[in-house]
mmCIF file of C-alpha atoms in Angstrom:
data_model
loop_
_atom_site.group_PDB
_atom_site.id
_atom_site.type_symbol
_atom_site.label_atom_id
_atom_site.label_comp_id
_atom_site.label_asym_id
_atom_site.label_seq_id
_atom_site.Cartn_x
_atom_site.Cartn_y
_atom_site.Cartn_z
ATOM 1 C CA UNK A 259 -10.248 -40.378 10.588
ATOM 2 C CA UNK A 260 -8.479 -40.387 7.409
ATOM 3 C CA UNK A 261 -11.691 -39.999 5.199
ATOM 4 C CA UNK A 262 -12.932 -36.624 7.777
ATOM 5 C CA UNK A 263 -9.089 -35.111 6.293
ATOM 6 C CA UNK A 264 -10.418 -35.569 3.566
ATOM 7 C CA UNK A 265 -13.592 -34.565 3.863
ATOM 8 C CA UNK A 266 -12.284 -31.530 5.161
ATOM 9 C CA UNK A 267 -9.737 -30.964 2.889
ATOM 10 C CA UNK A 268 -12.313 -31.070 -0.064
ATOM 11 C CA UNK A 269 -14.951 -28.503 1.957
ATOM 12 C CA UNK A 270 -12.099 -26.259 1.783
ATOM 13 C CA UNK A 271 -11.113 -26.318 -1.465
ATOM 14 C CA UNK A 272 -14.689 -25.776 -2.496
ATOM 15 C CA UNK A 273 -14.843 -22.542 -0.225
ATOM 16 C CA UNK A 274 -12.083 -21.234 -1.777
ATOM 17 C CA UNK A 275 -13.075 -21.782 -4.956
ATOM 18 C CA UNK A 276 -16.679 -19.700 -3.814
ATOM 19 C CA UNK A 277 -14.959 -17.345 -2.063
ATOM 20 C CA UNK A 278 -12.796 -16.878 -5.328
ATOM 21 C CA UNK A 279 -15.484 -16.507 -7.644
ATOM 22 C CA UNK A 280 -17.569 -14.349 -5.241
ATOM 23 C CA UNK A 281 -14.267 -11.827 -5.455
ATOM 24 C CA UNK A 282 -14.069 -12.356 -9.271
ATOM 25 C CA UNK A 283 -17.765 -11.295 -9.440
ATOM 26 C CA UNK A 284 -17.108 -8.499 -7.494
ATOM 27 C CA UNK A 285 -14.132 -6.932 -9.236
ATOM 28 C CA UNK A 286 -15.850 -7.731 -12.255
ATOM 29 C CA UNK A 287 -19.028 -5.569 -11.414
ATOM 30 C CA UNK A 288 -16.584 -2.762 -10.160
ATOM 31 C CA UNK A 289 -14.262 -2.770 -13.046
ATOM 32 C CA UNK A 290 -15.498 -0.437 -16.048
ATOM 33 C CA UNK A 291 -13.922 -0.846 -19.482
ATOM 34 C CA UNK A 292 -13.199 2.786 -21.661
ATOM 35 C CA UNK A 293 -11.599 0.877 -24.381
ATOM 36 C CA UNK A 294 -13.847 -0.827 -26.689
ATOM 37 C CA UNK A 295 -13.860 -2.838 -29.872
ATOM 38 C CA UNK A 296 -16.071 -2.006 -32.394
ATOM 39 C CA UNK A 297 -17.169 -5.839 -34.090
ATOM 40 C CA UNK A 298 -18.836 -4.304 -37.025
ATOM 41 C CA UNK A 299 -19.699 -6.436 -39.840
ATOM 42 C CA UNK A 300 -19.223 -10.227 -39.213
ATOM 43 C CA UNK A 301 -17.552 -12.444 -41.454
ATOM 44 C CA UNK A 302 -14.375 -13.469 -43.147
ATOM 45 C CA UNK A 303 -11.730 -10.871 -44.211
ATOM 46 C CA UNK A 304 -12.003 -11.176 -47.217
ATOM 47 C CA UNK A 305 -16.079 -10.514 -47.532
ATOM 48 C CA UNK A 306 -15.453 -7.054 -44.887
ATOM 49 C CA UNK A 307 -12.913 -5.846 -48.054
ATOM 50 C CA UNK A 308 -15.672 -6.473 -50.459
ATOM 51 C CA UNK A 309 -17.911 -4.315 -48.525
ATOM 52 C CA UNK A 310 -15.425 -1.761 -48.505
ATOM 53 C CA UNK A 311 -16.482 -0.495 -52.307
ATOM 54 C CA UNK A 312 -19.906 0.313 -51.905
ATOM 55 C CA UNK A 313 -19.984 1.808 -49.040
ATOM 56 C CA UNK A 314 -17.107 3.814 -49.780
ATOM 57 C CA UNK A 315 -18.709 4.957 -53.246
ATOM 58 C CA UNK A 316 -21.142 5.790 -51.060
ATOM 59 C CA UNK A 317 -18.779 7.832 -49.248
ATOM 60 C CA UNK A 318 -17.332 9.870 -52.061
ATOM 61 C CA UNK A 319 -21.050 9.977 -53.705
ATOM 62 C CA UNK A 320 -22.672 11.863 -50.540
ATOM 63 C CA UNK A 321 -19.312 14.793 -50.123
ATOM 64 C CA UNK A 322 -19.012 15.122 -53.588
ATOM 65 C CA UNK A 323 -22.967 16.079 -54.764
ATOM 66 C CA UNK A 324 -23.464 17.922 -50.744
ATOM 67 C CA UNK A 325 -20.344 19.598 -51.426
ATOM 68 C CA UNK A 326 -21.371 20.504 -55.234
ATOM 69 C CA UNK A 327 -24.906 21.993 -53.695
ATOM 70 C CA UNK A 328 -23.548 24.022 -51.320
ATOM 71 C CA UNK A 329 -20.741 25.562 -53.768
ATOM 72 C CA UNK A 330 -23.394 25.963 -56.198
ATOM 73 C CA UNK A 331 -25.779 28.157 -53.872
ATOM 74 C CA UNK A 332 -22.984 30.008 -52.058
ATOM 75 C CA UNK A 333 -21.638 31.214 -55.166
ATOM 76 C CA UNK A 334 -25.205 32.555 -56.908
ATOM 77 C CA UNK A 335 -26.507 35.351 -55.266
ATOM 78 C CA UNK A 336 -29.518 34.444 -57.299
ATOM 79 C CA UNK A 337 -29.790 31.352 -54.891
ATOM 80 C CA UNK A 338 -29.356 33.474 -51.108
ATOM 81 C CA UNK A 339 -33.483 33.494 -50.960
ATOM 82 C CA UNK A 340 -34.030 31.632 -47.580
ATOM 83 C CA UNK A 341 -35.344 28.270 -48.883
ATOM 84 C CA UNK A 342 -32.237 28.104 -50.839
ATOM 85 C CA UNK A 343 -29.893 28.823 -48.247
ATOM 86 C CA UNK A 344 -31.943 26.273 -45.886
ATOM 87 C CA UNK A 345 -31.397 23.719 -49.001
ATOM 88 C CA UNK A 346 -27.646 24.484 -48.732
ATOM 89 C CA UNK A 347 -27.745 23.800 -44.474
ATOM 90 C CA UNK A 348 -29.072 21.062 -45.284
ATOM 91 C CA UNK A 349 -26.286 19.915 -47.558
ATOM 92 C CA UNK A 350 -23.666 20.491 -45.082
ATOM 93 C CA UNK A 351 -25.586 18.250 -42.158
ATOM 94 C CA UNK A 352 -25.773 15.534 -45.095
ATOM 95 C CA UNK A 353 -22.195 16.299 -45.684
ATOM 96 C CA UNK A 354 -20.664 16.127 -42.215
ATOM 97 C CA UNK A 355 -22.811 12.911 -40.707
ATOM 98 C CA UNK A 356 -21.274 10.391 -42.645
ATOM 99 C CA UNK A 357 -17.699 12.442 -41.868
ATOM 100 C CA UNK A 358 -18.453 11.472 -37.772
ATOM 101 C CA UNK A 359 -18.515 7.490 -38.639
ATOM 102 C CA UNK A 360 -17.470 6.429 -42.151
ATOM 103 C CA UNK A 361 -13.753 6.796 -42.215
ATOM 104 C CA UNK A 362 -13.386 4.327 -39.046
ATOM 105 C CA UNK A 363 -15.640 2.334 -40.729
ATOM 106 C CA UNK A 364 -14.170 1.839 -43.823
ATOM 107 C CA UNK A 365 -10.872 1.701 -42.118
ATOM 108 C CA UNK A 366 -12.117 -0.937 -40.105
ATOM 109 C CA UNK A 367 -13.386 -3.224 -43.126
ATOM 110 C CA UNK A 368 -10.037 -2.726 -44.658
ATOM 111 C CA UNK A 369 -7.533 -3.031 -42.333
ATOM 112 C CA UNK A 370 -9.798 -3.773 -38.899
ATOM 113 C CA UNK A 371 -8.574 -0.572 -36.897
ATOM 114 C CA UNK A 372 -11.744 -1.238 -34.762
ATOM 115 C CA UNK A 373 -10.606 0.036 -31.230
ATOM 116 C CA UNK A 374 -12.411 3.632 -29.634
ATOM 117 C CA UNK A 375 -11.968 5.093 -26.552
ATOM 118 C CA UNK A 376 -15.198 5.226 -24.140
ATOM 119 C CA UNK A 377 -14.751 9.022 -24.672
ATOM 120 C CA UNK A 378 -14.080 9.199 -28.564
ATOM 121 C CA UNK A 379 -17.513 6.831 -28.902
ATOM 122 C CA UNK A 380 -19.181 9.232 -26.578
ATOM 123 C CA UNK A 381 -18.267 12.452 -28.336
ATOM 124 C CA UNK A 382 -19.415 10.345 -32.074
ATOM 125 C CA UNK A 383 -22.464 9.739 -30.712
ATOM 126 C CA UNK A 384 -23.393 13.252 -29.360
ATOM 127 C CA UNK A 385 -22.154 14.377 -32.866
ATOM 128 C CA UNK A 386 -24.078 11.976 -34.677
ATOM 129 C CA UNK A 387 -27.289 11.788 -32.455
ATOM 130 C CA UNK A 388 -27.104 15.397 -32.453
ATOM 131 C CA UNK A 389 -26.900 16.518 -36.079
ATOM 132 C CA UNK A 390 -29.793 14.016 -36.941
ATOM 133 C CA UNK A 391 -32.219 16.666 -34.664
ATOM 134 C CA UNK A 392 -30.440 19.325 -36.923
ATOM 135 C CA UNK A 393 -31.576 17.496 -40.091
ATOM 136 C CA UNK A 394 -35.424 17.341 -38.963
ATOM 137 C CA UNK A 395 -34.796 20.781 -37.647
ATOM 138 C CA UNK A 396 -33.901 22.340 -40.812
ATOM 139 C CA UNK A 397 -37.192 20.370 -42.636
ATOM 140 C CA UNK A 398 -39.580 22.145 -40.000
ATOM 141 C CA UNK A 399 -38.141 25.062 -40.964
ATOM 142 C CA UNK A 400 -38.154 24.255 -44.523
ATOM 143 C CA UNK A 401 -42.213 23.973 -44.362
ATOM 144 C CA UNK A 402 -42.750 27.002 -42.361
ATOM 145 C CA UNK A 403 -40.549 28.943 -45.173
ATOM 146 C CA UNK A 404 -43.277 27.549 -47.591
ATOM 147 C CA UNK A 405 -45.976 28.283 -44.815
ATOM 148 C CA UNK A 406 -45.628 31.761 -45.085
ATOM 149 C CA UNK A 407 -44.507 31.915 -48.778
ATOM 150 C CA UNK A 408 -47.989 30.048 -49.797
ATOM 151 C CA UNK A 409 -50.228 31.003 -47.182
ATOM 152 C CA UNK A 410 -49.496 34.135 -45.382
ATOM 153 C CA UNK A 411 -47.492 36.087 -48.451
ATOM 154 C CA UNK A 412 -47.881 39.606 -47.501
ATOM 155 C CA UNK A 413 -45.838 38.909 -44.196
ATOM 156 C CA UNK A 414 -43.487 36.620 -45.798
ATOM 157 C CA UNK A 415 -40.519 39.088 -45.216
ATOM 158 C CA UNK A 416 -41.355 39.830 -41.719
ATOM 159 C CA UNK A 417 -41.192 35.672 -41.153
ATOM 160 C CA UNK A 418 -38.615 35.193 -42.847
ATOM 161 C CA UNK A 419 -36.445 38.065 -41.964
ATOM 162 C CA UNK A 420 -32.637 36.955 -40.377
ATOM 163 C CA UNK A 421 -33.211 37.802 -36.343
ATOM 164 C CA UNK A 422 -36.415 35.712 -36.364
ATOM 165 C CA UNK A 423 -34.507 32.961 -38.103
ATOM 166 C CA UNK A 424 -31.793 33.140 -35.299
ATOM 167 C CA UNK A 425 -34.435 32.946 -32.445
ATOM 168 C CA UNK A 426 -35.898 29.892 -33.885
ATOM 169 C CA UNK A 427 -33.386 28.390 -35.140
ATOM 170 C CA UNK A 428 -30.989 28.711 -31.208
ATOM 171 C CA UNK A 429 -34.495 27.937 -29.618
ATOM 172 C CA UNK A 430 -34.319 24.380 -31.081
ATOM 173 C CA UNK A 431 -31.062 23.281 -31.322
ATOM 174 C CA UNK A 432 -31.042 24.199 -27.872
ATOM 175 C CA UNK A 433 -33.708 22.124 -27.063
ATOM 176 C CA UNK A 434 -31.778 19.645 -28.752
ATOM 177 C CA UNK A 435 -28.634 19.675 -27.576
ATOM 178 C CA UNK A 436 -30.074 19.365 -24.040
ATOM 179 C CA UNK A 437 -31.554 16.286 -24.988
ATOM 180 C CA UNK A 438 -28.987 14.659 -26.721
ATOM 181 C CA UNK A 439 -26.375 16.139 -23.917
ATOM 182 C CA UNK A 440 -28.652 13.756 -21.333
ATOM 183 C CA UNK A 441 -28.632 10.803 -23.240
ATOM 184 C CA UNK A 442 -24.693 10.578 -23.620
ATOM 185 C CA UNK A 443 -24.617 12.091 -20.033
ATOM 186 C CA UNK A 444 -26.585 8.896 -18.885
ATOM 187 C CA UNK A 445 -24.285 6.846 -21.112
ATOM 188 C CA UNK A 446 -21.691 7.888 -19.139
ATOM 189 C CA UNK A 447 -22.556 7.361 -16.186
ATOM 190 C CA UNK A 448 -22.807 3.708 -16.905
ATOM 191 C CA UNK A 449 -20.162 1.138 -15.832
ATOM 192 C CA UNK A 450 -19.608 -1.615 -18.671
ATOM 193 C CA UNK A 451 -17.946 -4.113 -17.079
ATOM 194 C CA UNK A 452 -19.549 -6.854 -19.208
ATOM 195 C CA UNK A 453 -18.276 -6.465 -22.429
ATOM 196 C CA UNK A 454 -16.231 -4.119 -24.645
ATOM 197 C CA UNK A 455 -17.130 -4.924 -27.403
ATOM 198 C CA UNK A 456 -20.211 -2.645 -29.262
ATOM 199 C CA UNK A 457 -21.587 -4.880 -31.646
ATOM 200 C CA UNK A 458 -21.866 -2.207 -34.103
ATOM 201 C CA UNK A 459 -19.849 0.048 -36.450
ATOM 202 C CA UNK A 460 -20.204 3.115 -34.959
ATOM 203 C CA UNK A 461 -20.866 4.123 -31.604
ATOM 204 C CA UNK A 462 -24.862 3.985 -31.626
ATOM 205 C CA UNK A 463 -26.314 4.731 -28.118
ATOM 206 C CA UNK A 464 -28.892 1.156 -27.971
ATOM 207 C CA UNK A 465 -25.637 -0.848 -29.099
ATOM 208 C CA UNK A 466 -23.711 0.768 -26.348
ATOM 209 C CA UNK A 467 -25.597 0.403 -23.287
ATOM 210 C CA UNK A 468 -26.606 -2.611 -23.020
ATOM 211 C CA UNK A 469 -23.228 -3.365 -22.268
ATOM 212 C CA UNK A 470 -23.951 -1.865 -18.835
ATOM 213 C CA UNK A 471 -24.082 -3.960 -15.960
ATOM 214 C CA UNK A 472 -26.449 -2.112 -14.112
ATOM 215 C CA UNK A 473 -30.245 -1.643 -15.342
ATOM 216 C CA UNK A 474 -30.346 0.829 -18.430
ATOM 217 C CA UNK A 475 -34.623 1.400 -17.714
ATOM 218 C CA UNK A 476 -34.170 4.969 -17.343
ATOM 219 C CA UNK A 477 -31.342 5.072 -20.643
ATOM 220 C CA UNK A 478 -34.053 4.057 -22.974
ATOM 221 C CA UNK A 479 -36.904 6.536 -21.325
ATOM 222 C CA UNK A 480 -34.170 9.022 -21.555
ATOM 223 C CA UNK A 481 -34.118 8.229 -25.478
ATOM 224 C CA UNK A 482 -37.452 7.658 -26.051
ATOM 225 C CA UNK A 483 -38.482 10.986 -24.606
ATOM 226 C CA UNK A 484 -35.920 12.600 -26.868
ATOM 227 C CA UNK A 485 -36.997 11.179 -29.558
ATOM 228 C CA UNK A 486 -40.508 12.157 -29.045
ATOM 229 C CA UNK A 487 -40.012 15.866 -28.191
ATOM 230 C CA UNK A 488 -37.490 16.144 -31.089
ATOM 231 C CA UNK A 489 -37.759 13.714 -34.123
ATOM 232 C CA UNK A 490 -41.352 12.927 -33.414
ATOM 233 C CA UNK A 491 -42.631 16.925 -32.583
ATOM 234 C CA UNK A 492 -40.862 18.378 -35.581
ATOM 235 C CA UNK A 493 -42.715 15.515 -38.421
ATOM 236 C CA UNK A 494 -45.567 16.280 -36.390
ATOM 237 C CA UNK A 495 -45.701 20.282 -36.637
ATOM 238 C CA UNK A 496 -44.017 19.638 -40.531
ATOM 239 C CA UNK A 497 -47.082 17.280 -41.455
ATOM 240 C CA UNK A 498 -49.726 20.019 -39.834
ATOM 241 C CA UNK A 499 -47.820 22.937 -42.086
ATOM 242 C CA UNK A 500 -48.144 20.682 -45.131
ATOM 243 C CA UNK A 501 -51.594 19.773 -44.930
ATOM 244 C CA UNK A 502 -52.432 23.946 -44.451
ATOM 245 C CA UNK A 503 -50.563 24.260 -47.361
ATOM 246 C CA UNK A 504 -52.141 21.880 -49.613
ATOM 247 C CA UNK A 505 -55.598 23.419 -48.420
ATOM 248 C CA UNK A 506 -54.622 26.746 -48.876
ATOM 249 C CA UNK A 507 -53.564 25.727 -52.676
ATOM 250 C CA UNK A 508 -56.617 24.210 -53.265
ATOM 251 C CA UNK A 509 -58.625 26.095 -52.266
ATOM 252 C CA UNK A 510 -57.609 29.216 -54.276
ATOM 253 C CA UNK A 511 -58.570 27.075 -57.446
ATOM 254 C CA UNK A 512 -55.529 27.349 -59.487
ATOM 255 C CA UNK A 513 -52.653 25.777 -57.747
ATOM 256 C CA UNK A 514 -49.223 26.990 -58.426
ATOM 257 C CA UNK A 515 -47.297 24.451 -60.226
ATOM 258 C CA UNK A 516 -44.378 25.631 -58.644
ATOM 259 C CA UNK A 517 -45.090 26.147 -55.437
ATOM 260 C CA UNK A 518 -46.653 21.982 -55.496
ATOM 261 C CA UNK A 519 -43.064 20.950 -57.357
ATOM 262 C CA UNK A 520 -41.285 22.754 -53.854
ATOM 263 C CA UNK A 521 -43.590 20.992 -51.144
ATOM 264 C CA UNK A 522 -43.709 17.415 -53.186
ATOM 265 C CA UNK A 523 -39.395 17.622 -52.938
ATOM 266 C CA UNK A 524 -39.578 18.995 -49.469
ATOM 267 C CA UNK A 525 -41.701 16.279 -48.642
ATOM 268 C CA UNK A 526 -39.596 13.431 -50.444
ATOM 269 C CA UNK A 527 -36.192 14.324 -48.795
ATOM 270 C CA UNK A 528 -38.484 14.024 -45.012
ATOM 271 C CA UNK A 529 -39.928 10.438 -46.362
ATOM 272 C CA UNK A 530 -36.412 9.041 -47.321
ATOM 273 C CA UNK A 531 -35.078 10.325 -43.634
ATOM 274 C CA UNK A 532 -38.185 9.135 -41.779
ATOM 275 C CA UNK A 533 -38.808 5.543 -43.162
ATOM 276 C CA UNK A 534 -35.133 4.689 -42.664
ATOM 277 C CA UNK A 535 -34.995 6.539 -39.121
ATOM 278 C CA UNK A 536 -37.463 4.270 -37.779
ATOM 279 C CA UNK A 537 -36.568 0.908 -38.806
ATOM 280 C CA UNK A 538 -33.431 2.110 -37.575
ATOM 281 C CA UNK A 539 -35.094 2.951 -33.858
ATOM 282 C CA UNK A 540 -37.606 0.142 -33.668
ATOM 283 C CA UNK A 541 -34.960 -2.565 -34.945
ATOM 284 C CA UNK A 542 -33.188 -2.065 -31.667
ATOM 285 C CA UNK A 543 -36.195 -2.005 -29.096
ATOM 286 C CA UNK A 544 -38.258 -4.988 -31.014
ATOM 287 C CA UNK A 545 -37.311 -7.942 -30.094
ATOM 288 C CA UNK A 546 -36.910 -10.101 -33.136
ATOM 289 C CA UNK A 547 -34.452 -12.713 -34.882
ATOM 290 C CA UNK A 548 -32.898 -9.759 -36.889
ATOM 291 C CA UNK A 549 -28.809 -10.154 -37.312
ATOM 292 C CA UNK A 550 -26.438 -7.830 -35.991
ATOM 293 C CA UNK A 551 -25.628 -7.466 -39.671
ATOM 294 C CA UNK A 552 -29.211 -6.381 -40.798
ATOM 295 C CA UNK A 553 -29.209 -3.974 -38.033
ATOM 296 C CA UNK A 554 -25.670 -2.147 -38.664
ATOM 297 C CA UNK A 555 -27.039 -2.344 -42.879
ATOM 298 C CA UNK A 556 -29.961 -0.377 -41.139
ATOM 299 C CA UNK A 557 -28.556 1.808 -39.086
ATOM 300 C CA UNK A 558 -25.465 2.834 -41.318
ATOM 301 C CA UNK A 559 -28.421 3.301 -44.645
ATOM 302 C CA UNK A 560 -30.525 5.104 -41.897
ATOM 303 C CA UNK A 561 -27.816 7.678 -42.053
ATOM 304 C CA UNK A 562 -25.723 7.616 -44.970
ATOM 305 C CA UNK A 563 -28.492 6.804 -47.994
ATOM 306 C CA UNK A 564 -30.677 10.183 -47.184
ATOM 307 C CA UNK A 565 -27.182 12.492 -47.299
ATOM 308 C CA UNK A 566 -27.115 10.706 -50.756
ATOM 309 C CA UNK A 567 -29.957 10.685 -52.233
ATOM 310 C CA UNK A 568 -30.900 14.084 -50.410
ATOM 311 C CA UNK A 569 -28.868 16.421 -53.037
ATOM 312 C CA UNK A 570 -29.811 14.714 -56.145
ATOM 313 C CA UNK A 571 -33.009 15.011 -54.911
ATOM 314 C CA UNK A 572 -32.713 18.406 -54.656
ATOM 315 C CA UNK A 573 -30.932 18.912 -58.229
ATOM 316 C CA UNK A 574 -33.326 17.053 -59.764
ATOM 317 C CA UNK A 575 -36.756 18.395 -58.904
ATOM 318 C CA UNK A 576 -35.438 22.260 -58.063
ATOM 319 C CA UNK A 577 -35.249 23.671 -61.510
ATOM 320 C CA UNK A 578 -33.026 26.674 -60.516
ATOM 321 C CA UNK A 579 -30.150 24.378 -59.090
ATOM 322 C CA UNK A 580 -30.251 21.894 -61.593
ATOM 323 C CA UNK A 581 -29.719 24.757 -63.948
ATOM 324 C CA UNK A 582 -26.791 25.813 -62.299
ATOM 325 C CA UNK A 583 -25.440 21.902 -61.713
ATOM 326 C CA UNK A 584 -25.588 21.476 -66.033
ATOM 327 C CA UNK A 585 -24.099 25.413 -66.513
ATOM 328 C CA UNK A 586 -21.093 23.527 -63.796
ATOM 329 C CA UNK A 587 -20.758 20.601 -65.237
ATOM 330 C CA UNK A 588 -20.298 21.809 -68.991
ATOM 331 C CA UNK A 589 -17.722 24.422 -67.394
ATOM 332 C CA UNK A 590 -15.883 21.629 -66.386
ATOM 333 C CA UNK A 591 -16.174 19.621 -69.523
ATOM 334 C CA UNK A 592 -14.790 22.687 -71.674
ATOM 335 C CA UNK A 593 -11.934 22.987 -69.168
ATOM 336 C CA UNK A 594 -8.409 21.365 -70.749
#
């Protein structure tokens, strides 16, 4: 008699003990977090403060030369032609990308202020996702501005002419900002109720959902399909407008040296964004023995190297702004 008690005193401790961890399950799988950590870089303190310097030179690099550009063009009238003025859009995407996520991240390094809200990582990652369609964008339209230049001449104006700028310039970013709208609309619609904390150190959309606890199949279609009708379809129709050009230059005999110079930079600054943007995208969706490290050093290059490099790119190979740049920079070395 005494051992049933038992017996039966044991069964129901067990029961409770399922019937508690069924109801832990389920509050879990109903309970979403909107706070989250960002991890960033792993290791000790004092390595994340090391960091610090060059990614903040970095920083101060990619405002100060974007910023130069764009002063430098804006205040020439010599420098309003269109491919100028596309060179100086250009200069304020590279400027205002790295604006979206390197000041937490730096802050984070330094002092680890790591925490977001669901909505502040949402709203980064529209800005960022969005503004890197800008940047390929802005290239397309770079080559068709050298399209007609080279190939069609005679009608260059009529291209080229402000209201059929506007139509194709709102005609894309529209396209793009539906896209990018759906993918943090999905996003949001997830509950993460495993974790909150985005291994990352920025909000990055891969990093993000697959803290969801609910399948994320139709996320990375979502993202896919955006990437292919934006990223992919502009450096498609950019490649097909080079390779026009280069036959049309050839085939008059005596290509311009000047007009080659133009499409060889153009084609550099899409190179530098393109190789970085897709390790960046296949790091994430290959499965490999990559760290979390080596993917944030991806990711965070895949954005802030190109604004970088893209201006002294620019400065170096286009002969009219690095004119300008020496004229500024022996201004200010005259200057008490």
């Amino acid at each position: 008699m005494t051992y049933s008690i038992q017996q039966w005193n044991l069964e129901c401790v067990f029961e409770s003990a399922t019937l508690c961890s069924k109801m832990s399950e389920y509050a879990a799988r109903n309970i979403s977090h909107t706070d989250f950590i960002l991890s960033g870089f792993s290791g000790s303190r004092e390595w994340k403060q090391l960091l610090f310097i060059p990614f903040f030179l970095l920083f101060v690099m990619s405002v100060t030369a974007n910023s130069m550009i764009i002063f430098i063009i804006l205040s020439h009238r010599a420098l309003h032609s269109p491919m100028y003025l596309l060179i100086c859009v250009m200069a304020f995407v590279d400027l205002v990308i790295p604006i979206f996520f390197v000041p937490n991240m730096l802050l984070n390094l330094l002092f680890n202020w790591n925490h977001i809200s669901l909505m502040g990582c949402l709203v980064q990652m529209f800005c960022i996702l969005f503004f890197q369609t800008v940047q390929t964008t802005i290239l397309l339209w770079m080559a068709l501005d050298r399209f007609y230049a080279i190939c069609t001449p005679l009608h260059y104006n009529e291209h080229m002419r402000f209201s059929a700028f506007l139509k194709f310039v709102i005609i894309l970013l529209l396209r793009n900002a539906v896209f990018i709208s759906a993918i943090v609309g999905l996003a949001r619609s997830l509950s993460y109720c495993q974790s909150n904390e985005i291994k990352h150190c920025f909000c990055e959309h891969m990093a993000l959902v697959t803290l969801a606890c609910g399948p994320i199949y139709v996320n990375s279609v979502v993202g896919l399909c955006a990437a292919f009708f934006t990223l992919a379809a502009d450096v498609l129709f950019i490649v097909f407008s080079y390779v026009r050009i280069f036959v049309s230059l050839f085939k008059s005999g005596r290509p311009s040296q000047k007009a080659l110079s133009t499409c060889i930079t153009h084609i550099i600054v899409m190179f530098v964004g393109l190789i970085f943007a897709l390790t960046s995208f296949l790091s994430y969706r290959i499965k490999n023995d990559m760290s979390s490290n080596s993917h944030m050093t991806i990711s965070t290059m895949y954005l802030l190297l190109p604004a970088c490099l893209n201006p002294i790119i620019y400065g170096i190979r286009t002969k009219e702004i690095r004119q300008q740049v020496i004229k500024v920079m022996k201004c200010g070395k005259k200057s008490p």
